[in-house]
mmCIF file of C-alpha atoms and ligand atoms in Angstrom:
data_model
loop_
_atom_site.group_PDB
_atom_site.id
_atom_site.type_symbol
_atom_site.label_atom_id
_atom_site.label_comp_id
_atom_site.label_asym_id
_atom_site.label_seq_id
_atom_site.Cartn_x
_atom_site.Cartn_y
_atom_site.Cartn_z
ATOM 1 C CA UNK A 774 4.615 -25.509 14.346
ATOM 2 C CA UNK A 775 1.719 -27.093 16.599
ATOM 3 C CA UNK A 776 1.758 -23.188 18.406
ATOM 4 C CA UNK A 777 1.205 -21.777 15.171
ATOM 5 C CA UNK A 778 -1.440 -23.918 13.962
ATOM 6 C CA UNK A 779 -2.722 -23.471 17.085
ATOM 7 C CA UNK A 780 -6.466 -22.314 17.609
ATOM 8 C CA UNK A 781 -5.114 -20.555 20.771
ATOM 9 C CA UNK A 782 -3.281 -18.561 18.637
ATOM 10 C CA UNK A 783 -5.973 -17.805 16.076
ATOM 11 C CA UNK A 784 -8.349 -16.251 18.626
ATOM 12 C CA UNK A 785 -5.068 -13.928 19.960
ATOM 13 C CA UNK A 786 -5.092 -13.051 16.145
ATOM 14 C CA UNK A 787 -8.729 -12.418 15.638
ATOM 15 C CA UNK A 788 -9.403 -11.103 18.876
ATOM 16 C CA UNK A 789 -7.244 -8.514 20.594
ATOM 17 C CA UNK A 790 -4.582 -7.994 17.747
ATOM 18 C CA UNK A 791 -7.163 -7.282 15.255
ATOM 19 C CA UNK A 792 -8.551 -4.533 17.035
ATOM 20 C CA UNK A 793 -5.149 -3.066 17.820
ATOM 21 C CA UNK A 794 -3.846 -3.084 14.420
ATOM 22 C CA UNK A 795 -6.927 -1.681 13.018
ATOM 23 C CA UNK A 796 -6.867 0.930 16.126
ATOM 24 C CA UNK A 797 -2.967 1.721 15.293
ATOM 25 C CA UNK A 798 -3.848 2.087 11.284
ATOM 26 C CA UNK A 799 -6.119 4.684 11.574
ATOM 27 C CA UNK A 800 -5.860 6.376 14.881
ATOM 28 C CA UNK A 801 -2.103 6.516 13.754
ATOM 29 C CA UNK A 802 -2.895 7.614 10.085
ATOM 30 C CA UNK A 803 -5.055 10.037 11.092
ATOM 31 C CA UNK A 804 -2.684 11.819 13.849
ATOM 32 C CA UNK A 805 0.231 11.552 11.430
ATOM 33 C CA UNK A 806 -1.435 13.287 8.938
ATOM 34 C CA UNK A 807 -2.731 15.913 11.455
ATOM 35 C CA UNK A 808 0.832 16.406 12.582
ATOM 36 C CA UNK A 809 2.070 16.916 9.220
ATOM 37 C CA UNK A 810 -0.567 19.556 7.969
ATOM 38 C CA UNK A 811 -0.131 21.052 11.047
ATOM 39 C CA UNK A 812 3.907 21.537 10.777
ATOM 40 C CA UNK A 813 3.229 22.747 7.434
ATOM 41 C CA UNK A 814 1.013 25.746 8.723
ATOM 42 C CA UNK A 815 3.705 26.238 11.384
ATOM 43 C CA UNK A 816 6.178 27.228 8.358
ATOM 44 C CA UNK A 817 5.543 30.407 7.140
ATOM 45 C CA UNK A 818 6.277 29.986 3.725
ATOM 46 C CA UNK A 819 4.346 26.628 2.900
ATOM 47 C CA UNK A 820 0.842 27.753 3.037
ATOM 48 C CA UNK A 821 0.398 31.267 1.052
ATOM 49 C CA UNK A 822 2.591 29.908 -1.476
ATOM 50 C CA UNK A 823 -0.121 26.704 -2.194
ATOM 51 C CA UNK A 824 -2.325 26.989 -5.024
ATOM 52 C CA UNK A 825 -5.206 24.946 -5.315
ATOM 53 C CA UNK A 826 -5.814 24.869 -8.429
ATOM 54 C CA UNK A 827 -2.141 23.431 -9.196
ATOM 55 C CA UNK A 828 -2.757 20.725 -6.700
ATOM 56 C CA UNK A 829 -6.179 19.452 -8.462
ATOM 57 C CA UNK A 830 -4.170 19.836 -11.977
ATOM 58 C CA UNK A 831 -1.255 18.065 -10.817
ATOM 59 C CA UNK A 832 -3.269 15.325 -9.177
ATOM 60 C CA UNK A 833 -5.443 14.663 -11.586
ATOM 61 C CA UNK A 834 -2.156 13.805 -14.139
ATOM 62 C CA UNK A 835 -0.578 11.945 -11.818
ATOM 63 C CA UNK A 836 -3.508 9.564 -10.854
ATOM 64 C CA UNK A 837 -4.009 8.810 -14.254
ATOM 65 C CA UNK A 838 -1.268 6.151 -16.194
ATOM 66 C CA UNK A 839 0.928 8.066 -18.017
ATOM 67 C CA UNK A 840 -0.586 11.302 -17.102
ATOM 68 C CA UNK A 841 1.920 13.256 -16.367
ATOM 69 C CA UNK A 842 5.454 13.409 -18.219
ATOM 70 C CA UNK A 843 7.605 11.611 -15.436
ATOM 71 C CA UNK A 844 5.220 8.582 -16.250
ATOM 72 C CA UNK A 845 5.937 8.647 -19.581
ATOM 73 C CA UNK A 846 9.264 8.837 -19.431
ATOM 74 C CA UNK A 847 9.528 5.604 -17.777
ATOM 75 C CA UNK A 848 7.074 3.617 -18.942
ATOM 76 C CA UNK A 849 7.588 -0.170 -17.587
ATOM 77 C CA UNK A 850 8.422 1.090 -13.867
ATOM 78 C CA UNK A 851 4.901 3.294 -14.718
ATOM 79 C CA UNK A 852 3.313 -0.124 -15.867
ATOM 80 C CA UNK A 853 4.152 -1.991 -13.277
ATOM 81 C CA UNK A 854 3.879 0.463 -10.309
ATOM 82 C CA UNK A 855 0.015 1.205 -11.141
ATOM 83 C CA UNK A 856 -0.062 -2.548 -11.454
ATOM 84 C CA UNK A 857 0.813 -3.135 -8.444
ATOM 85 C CA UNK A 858 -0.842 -0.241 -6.240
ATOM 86 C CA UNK A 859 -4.533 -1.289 -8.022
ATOM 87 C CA UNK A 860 -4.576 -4.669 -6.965
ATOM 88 C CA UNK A 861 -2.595 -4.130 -3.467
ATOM 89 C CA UNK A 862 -5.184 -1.453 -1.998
ATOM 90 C CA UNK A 863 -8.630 -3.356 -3.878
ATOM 91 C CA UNK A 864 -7.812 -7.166 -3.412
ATOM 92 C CA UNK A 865 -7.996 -6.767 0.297
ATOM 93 C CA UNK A 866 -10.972 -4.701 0.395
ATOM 94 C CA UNK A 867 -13.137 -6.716 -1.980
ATOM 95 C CA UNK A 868 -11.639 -9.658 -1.436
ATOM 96 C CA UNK A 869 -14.819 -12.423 -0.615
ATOM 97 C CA UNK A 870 -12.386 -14.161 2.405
ATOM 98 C CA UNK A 871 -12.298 -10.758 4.017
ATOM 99 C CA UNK A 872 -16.073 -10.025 3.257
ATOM 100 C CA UNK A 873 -17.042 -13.181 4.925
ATOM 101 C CA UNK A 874 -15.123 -11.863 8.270
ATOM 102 C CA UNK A 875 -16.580 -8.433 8.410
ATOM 103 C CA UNK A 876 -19.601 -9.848 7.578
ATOM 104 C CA UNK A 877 -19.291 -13.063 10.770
ATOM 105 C CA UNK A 878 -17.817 -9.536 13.099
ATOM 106 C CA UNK A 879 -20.165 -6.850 12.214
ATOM 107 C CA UNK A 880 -22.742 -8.025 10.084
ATOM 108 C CA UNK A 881 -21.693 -5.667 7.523
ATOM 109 C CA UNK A 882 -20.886 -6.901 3.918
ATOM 110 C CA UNK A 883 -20.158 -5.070 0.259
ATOM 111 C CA UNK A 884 -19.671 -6.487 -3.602
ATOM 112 C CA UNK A 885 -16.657 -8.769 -3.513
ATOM 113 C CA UNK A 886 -14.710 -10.084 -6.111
ATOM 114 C CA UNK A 887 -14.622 -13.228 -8.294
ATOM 115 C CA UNK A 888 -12.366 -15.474 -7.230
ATOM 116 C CA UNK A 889 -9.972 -15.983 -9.759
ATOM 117 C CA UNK A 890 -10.232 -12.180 -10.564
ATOM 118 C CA UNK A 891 -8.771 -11.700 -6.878
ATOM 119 C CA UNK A 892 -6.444 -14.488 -7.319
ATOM 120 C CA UNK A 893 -5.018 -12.814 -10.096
ATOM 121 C CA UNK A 894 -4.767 -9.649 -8.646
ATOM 122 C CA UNK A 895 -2.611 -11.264 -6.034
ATOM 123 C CA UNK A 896 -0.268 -12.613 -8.436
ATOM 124 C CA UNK A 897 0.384 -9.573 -9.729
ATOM 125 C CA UNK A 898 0.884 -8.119 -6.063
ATOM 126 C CA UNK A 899 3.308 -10.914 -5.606
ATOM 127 C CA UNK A 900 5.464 -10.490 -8.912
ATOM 128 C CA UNK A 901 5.524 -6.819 -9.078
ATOM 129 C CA UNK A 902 6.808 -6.807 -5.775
ATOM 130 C CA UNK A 903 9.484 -9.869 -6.575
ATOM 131 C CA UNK A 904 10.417 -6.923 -9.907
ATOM 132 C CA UNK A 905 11.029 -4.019 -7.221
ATOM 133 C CA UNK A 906 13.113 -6.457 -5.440
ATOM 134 C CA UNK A 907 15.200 -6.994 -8.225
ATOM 135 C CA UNK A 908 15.678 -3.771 -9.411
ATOM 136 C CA UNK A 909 16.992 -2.986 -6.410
ATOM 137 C CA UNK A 910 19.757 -5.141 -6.762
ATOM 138 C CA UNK A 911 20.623 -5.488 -10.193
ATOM 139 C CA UNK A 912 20.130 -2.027 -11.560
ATOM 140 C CA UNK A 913 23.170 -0.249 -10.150
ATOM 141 C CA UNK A 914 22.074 3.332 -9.692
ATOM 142 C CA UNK A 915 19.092 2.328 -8.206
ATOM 143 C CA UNK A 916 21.043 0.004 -5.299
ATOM 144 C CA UNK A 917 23.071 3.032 -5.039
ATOM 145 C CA UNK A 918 20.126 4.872 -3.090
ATOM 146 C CA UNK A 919 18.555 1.431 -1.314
ATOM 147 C CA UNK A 920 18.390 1.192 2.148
ATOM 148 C CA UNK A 921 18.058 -1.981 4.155
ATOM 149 C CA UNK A 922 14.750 -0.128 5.249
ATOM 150 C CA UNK A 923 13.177 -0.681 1.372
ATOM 151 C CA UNK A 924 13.375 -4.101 1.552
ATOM 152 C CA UNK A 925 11.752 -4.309 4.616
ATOM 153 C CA UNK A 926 8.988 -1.970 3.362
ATOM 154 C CA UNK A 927 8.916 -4.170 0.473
ATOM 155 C CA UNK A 928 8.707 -7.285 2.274
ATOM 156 C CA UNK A 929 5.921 -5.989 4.965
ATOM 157 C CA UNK A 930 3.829 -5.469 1.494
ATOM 158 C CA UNK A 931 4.616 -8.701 0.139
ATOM 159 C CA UNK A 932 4.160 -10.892 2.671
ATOM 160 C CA UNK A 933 0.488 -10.553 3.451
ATOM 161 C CA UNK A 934 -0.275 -11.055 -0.269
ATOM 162 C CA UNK A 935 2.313 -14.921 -0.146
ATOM 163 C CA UNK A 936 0.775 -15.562 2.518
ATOM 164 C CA UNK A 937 -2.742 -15.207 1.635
ATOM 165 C CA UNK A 938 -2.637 -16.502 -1.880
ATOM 166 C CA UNK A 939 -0.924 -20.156 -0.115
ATOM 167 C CA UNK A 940 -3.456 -20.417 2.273
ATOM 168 C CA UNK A 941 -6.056 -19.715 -0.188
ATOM 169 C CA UNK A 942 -4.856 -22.708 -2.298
ATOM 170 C CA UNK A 943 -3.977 -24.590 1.038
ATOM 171 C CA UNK A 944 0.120 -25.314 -0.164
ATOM 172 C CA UNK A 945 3.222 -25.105 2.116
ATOM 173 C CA UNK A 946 1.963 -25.275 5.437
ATOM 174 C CA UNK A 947 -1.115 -26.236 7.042
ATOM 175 C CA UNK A 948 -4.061 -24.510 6.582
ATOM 176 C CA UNK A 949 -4.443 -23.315 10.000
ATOM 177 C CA UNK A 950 -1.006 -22.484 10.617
ATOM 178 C CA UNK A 951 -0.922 -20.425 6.925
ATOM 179 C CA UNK A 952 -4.026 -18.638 8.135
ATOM 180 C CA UNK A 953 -2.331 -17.577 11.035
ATOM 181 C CA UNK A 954 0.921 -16.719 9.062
ATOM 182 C CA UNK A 955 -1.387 -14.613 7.059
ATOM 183 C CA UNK A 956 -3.244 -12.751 9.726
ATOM 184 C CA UNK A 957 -0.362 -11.474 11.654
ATOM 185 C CA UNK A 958 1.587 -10.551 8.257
ATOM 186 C CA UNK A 959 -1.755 -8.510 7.635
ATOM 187 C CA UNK A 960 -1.805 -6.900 11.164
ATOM 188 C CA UNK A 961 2.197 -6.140 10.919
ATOM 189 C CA UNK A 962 1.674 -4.258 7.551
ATOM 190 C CA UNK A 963 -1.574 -2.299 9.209
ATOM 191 C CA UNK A 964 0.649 -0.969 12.178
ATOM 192 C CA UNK A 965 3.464 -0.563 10.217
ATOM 193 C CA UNK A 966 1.527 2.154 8.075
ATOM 194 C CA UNK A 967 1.715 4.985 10.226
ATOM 195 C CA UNK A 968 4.915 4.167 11.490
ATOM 196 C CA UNK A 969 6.815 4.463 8.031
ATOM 197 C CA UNK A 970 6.984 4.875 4.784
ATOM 198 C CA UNK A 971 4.363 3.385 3.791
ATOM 199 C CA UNK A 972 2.188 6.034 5.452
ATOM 200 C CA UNK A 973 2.807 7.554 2.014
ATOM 201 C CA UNK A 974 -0.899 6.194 0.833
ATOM 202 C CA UNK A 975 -2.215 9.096 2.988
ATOM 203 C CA UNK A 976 0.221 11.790 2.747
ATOM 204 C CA UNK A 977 1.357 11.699 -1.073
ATOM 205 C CA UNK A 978 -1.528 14.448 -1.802
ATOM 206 C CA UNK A 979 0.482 16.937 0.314
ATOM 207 C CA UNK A 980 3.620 16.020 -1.508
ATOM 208 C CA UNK A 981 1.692 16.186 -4.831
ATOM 209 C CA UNK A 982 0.372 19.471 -3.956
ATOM 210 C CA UNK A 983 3.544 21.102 -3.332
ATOM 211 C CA UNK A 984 5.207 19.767 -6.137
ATOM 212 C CA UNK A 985 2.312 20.731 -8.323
ATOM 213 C CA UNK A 986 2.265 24.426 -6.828
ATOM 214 C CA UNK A 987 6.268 24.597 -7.754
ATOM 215 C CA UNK A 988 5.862 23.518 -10.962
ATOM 216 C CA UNK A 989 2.748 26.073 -11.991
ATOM 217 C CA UNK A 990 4.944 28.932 -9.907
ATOM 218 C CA UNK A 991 7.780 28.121 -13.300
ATOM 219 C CA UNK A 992 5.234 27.785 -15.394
ATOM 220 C CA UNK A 993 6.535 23.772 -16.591
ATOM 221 C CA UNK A 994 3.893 21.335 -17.859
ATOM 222 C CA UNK A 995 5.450 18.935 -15.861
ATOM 223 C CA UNK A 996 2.377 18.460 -13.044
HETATM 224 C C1 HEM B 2314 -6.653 -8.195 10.023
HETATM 225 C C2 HEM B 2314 -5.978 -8.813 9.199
HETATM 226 C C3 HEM B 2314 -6.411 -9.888 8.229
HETATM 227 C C4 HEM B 2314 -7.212 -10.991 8.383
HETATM 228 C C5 HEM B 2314 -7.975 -11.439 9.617
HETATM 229 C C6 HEM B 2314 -7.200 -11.708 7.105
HETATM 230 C C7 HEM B 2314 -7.852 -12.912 6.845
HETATM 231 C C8 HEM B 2314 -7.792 -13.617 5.665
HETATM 232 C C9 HEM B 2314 -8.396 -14.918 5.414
HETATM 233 C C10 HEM B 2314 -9.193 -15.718 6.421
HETATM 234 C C11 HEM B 2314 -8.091 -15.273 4.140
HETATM 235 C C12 HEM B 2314 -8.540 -16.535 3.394
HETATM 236 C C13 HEM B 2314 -7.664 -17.692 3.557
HETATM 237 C C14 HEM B 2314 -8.355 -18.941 3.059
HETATM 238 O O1 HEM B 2314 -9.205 -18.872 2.133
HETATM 239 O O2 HEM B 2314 -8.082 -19.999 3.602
HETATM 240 C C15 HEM B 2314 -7.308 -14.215 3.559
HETATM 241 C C16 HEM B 2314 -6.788 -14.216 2.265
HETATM 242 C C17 HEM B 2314 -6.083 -13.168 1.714
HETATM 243 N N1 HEM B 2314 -5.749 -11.975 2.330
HETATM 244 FE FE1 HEM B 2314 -6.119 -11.477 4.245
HETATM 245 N N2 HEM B 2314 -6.435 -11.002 6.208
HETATM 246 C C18 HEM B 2314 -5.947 -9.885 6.861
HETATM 247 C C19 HEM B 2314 -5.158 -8.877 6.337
HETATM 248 C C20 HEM B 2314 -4.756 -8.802 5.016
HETATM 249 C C21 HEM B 2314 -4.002 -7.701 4.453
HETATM 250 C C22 HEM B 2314 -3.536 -6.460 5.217
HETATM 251 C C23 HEM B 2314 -3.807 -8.027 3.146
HETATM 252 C C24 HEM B 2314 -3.092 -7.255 2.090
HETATM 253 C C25 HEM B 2314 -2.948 -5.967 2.095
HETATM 254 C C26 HEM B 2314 -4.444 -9.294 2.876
HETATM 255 C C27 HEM B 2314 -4.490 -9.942 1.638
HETATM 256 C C28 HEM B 2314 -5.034 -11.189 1.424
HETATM 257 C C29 HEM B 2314 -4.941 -11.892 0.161
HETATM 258 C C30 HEM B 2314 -4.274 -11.328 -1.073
HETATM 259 C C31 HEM B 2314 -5.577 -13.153 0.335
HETATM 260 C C32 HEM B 2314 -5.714 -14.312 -0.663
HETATM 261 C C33 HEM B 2314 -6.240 -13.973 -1.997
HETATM 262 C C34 HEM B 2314 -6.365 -15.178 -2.898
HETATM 263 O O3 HEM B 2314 -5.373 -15.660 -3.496
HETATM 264 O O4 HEM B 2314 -7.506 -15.626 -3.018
HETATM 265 N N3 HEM B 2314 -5.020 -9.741 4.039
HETATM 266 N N4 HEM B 2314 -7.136 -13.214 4.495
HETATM 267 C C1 HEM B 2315 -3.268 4.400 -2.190
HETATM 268 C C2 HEM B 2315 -2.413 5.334 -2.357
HETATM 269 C C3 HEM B 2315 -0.971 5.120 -2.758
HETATM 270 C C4 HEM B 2315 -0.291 5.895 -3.642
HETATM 271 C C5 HEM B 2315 -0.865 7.083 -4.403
HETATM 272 C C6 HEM B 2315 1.068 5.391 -3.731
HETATM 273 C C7 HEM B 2315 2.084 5.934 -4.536
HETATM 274 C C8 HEM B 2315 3.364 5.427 -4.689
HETATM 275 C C9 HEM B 2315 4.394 5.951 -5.565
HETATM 276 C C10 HEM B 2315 4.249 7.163 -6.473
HETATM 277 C C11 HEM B 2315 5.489 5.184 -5.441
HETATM 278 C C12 HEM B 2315 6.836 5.365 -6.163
HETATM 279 C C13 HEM B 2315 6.857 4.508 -7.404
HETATM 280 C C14 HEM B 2315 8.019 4.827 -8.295
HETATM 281 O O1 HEM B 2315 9.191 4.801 -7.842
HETATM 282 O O2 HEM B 2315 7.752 5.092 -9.486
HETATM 283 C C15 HEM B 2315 5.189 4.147 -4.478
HETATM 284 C C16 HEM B 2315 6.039 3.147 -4.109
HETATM 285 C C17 HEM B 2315 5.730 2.149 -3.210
HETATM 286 N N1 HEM B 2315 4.532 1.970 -2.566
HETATM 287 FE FE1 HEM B 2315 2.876 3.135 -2.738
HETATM 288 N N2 HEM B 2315 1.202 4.307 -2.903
HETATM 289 C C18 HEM B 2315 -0.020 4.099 -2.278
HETATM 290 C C19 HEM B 2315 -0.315 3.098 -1.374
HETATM 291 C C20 HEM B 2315 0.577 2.125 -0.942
HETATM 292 C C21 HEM B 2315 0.294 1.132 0.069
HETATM 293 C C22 HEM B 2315 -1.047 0.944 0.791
HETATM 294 C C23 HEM B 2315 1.422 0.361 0.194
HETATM 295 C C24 HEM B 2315 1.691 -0.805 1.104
HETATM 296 C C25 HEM B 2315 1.227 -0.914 2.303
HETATM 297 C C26 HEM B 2315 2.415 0.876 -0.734
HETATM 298 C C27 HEM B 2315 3.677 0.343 -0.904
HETATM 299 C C28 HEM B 2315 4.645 0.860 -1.740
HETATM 300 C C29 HEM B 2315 5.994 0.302 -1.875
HETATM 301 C C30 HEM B 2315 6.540 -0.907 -1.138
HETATM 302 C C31 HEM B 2315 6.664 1.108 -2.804
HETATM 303 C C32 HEM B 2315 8.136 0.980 -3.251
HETATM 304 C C33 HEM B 2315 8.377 -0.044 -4.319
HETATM 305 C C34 HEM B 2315 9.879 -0.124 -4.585
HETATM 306 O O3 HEM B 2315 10.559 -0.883 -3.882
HETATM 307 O O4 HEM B 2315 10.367 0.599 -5.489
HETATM 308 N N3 HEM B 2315 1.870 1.956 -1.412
HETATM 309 N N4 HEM B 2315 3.887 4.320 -4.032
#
C-alpha cells in the first residue's frame, strides 16, 4: 500500500508511462489501421466492389440512435450501448481533472465539463458496463458466444472510469494511492487499444463500409 501511494510511483506514472501509453495508442492505432486498409487493397475483390456512397448512407444510420433497423430491433441494448460509448469517449476528453494536466504539461487547455455533468457521465460508464457484464452471464445465448477475452475487454473499460470516479470523491483508498490506481488503469486501457478489440473505435468505419456496400449490392434497407 505505502508503494502505491507512493510519490515515487506517481512520477513513474506521469512521467515515462504516460508518454509510452500515449506513444503505443496512436503510433499503434495508426499502423493498425494502415495494416488493415492495406490488406484490404491486397485482396482483389474488396476494393472495386466498395461503394462510397453506401458507406456514407450506411454510416450516417448507424451513428444515429435507432438509425438503422438492427437498432431498432433491439432497443434497450441500443439505449444503453450509445449510453455508454457517449460518455466513455467525451468524459475523458472534457473532463476538467484531465484539462488541468494537459494544461500543467503543455500549456494547452479546451471547454471542460461541469462537474456533476462529468460525474454523471461516469456513472453511467460504470453501470452500463456492470449491464454488459451481466448479460453476459445471465442471458444464455449470449454466454454461449463469451469469451474470457470480453470480460477482460470489459473490465480494461471499466476500470479507469471506478477508479476515477473514487478518487474523485476520495472513498476506498487513499487519495494518492487511488490516483495512482487510476492512472495506470488509464494507461493499460490506452495500450491495450491497438492491441485488441477495442481498436474497434478506429476500424468500425471499414467494417461499416463493407457491410453497407453488401447491403446496397441486394438492394435491403438494412444500412
Ligand atoms: C494518462 C492517463 C490518465 C491520467 C494521468 C489521468 C488522471 C486523472 C486525474 C488526476 C483525475 C482526478 C482525480 C481527482 O480529482 O482526485 C482523473 C479522474 C478521472 N479520469 Fe483520468 N487519467 C488518465 C486516464 C483516464 C482514462 C483513459 C479514462 C477513461 C477512458 C479516465 C477517466 C477518468 C474519470 C471518469 C475520472 C473521474 C470523473 C469524476 O467522477 O469526476 N482517465 N483522471
Ligand atoms: C468511438 C467509436 C466507437 C464505436 C463506433 C464503437 C462501437 C461499438 C459497437 C457497435 C459495439 C457493439 C454493441 C452491441 O453489441 O450492440 C461496441 C461494443 C463495445 N465497445 Fe465500442 N465503439 C467505439 C469506441 C469504444 C472505445 C473507445 C471503447 C473502450 C476503450 C469501447 C469499448 C467497447 C466494449 C467493451 C464493447 C462490448 C460491450 C459488451 O460487453 O457487450 N468502444 N462498440
Amino acid at each position: 500500500m505505502e508503494f502505491l501511494a507512493s510519490t515515487a510511483l506517481y512520477n513513474i506514472l506521469r512521467g515515462p508511462l504516460v508518454w509510452l501509453a500515449f506513444l503505443v495508442f496512436i503510433g499503434g492505432s495508426s499502423y493498425k489501421l494502415y495494416t488493415l486498409i492495406d490488406l484490404a487493397k491486397k485482396d482483389k475483390v474488396i476494393f472495386p466492389f466498395i461503394s462510397l456512397k453506401a458507406t456514407l448512407k450506411s454510416l450516417f444510420h448507424w451513428v444515429i440512435p435507432f438509425g438503422s433497423r438492427n437498432w431498432r430491433l433491439r432497443p434497450v441494448m441500443t439505449s444503453v450501448t450509445f449510453l455508454f460509448h457517449i460518455c466513455l469517449v467525451f468524459t475523458p476528453i472534457f473532463l476538467l481533472s484531465h484539462n488541468i494536466l494537459w494544461h500543467e504539461s503543455w500549456g494547452i487547455s479546451w471547454w471542460s465539463l461541469p462537474e456533476n455533468i462529468a460525474d454523471i457521465m461516469t456513472l453511467i460508464v460504470i453501470f452500463t458496463c456492470i449491464f454488459f457484464f451481466l448479460r453476459r452471464i445471465l442471458i444464455p445465448e449470449v454466454k454461449f458466444v463469451t469469451f474470457s477475452s470480453d470480460y477482460i475487454l470489459l473490465a480494461i473499460s471499466f476500470l479507469p472510469f471506478l477508479t476515477g470516479f473514487f478518487a474523485y470523491h476520495q472513498w476506498v483508498l487513499p487519495h494518492k494511492a487511488m490516483v495512482n490506481l487510476h492512472i495506470l488503469f488509464g494507461e493499460v486501457m490506452l495500450i491495450a487499444i491497438p492491441f485488441t478489440r477495442l481498436g474497434h473505435m478506429f476500424y468500425f468505419f471499414l467494417t461499416r463500409s463493407w457491410m453497407g456496400s453488401n447491403f446496397a449490392m441486394w438492394h435491403t434497407r438494412d444500412w
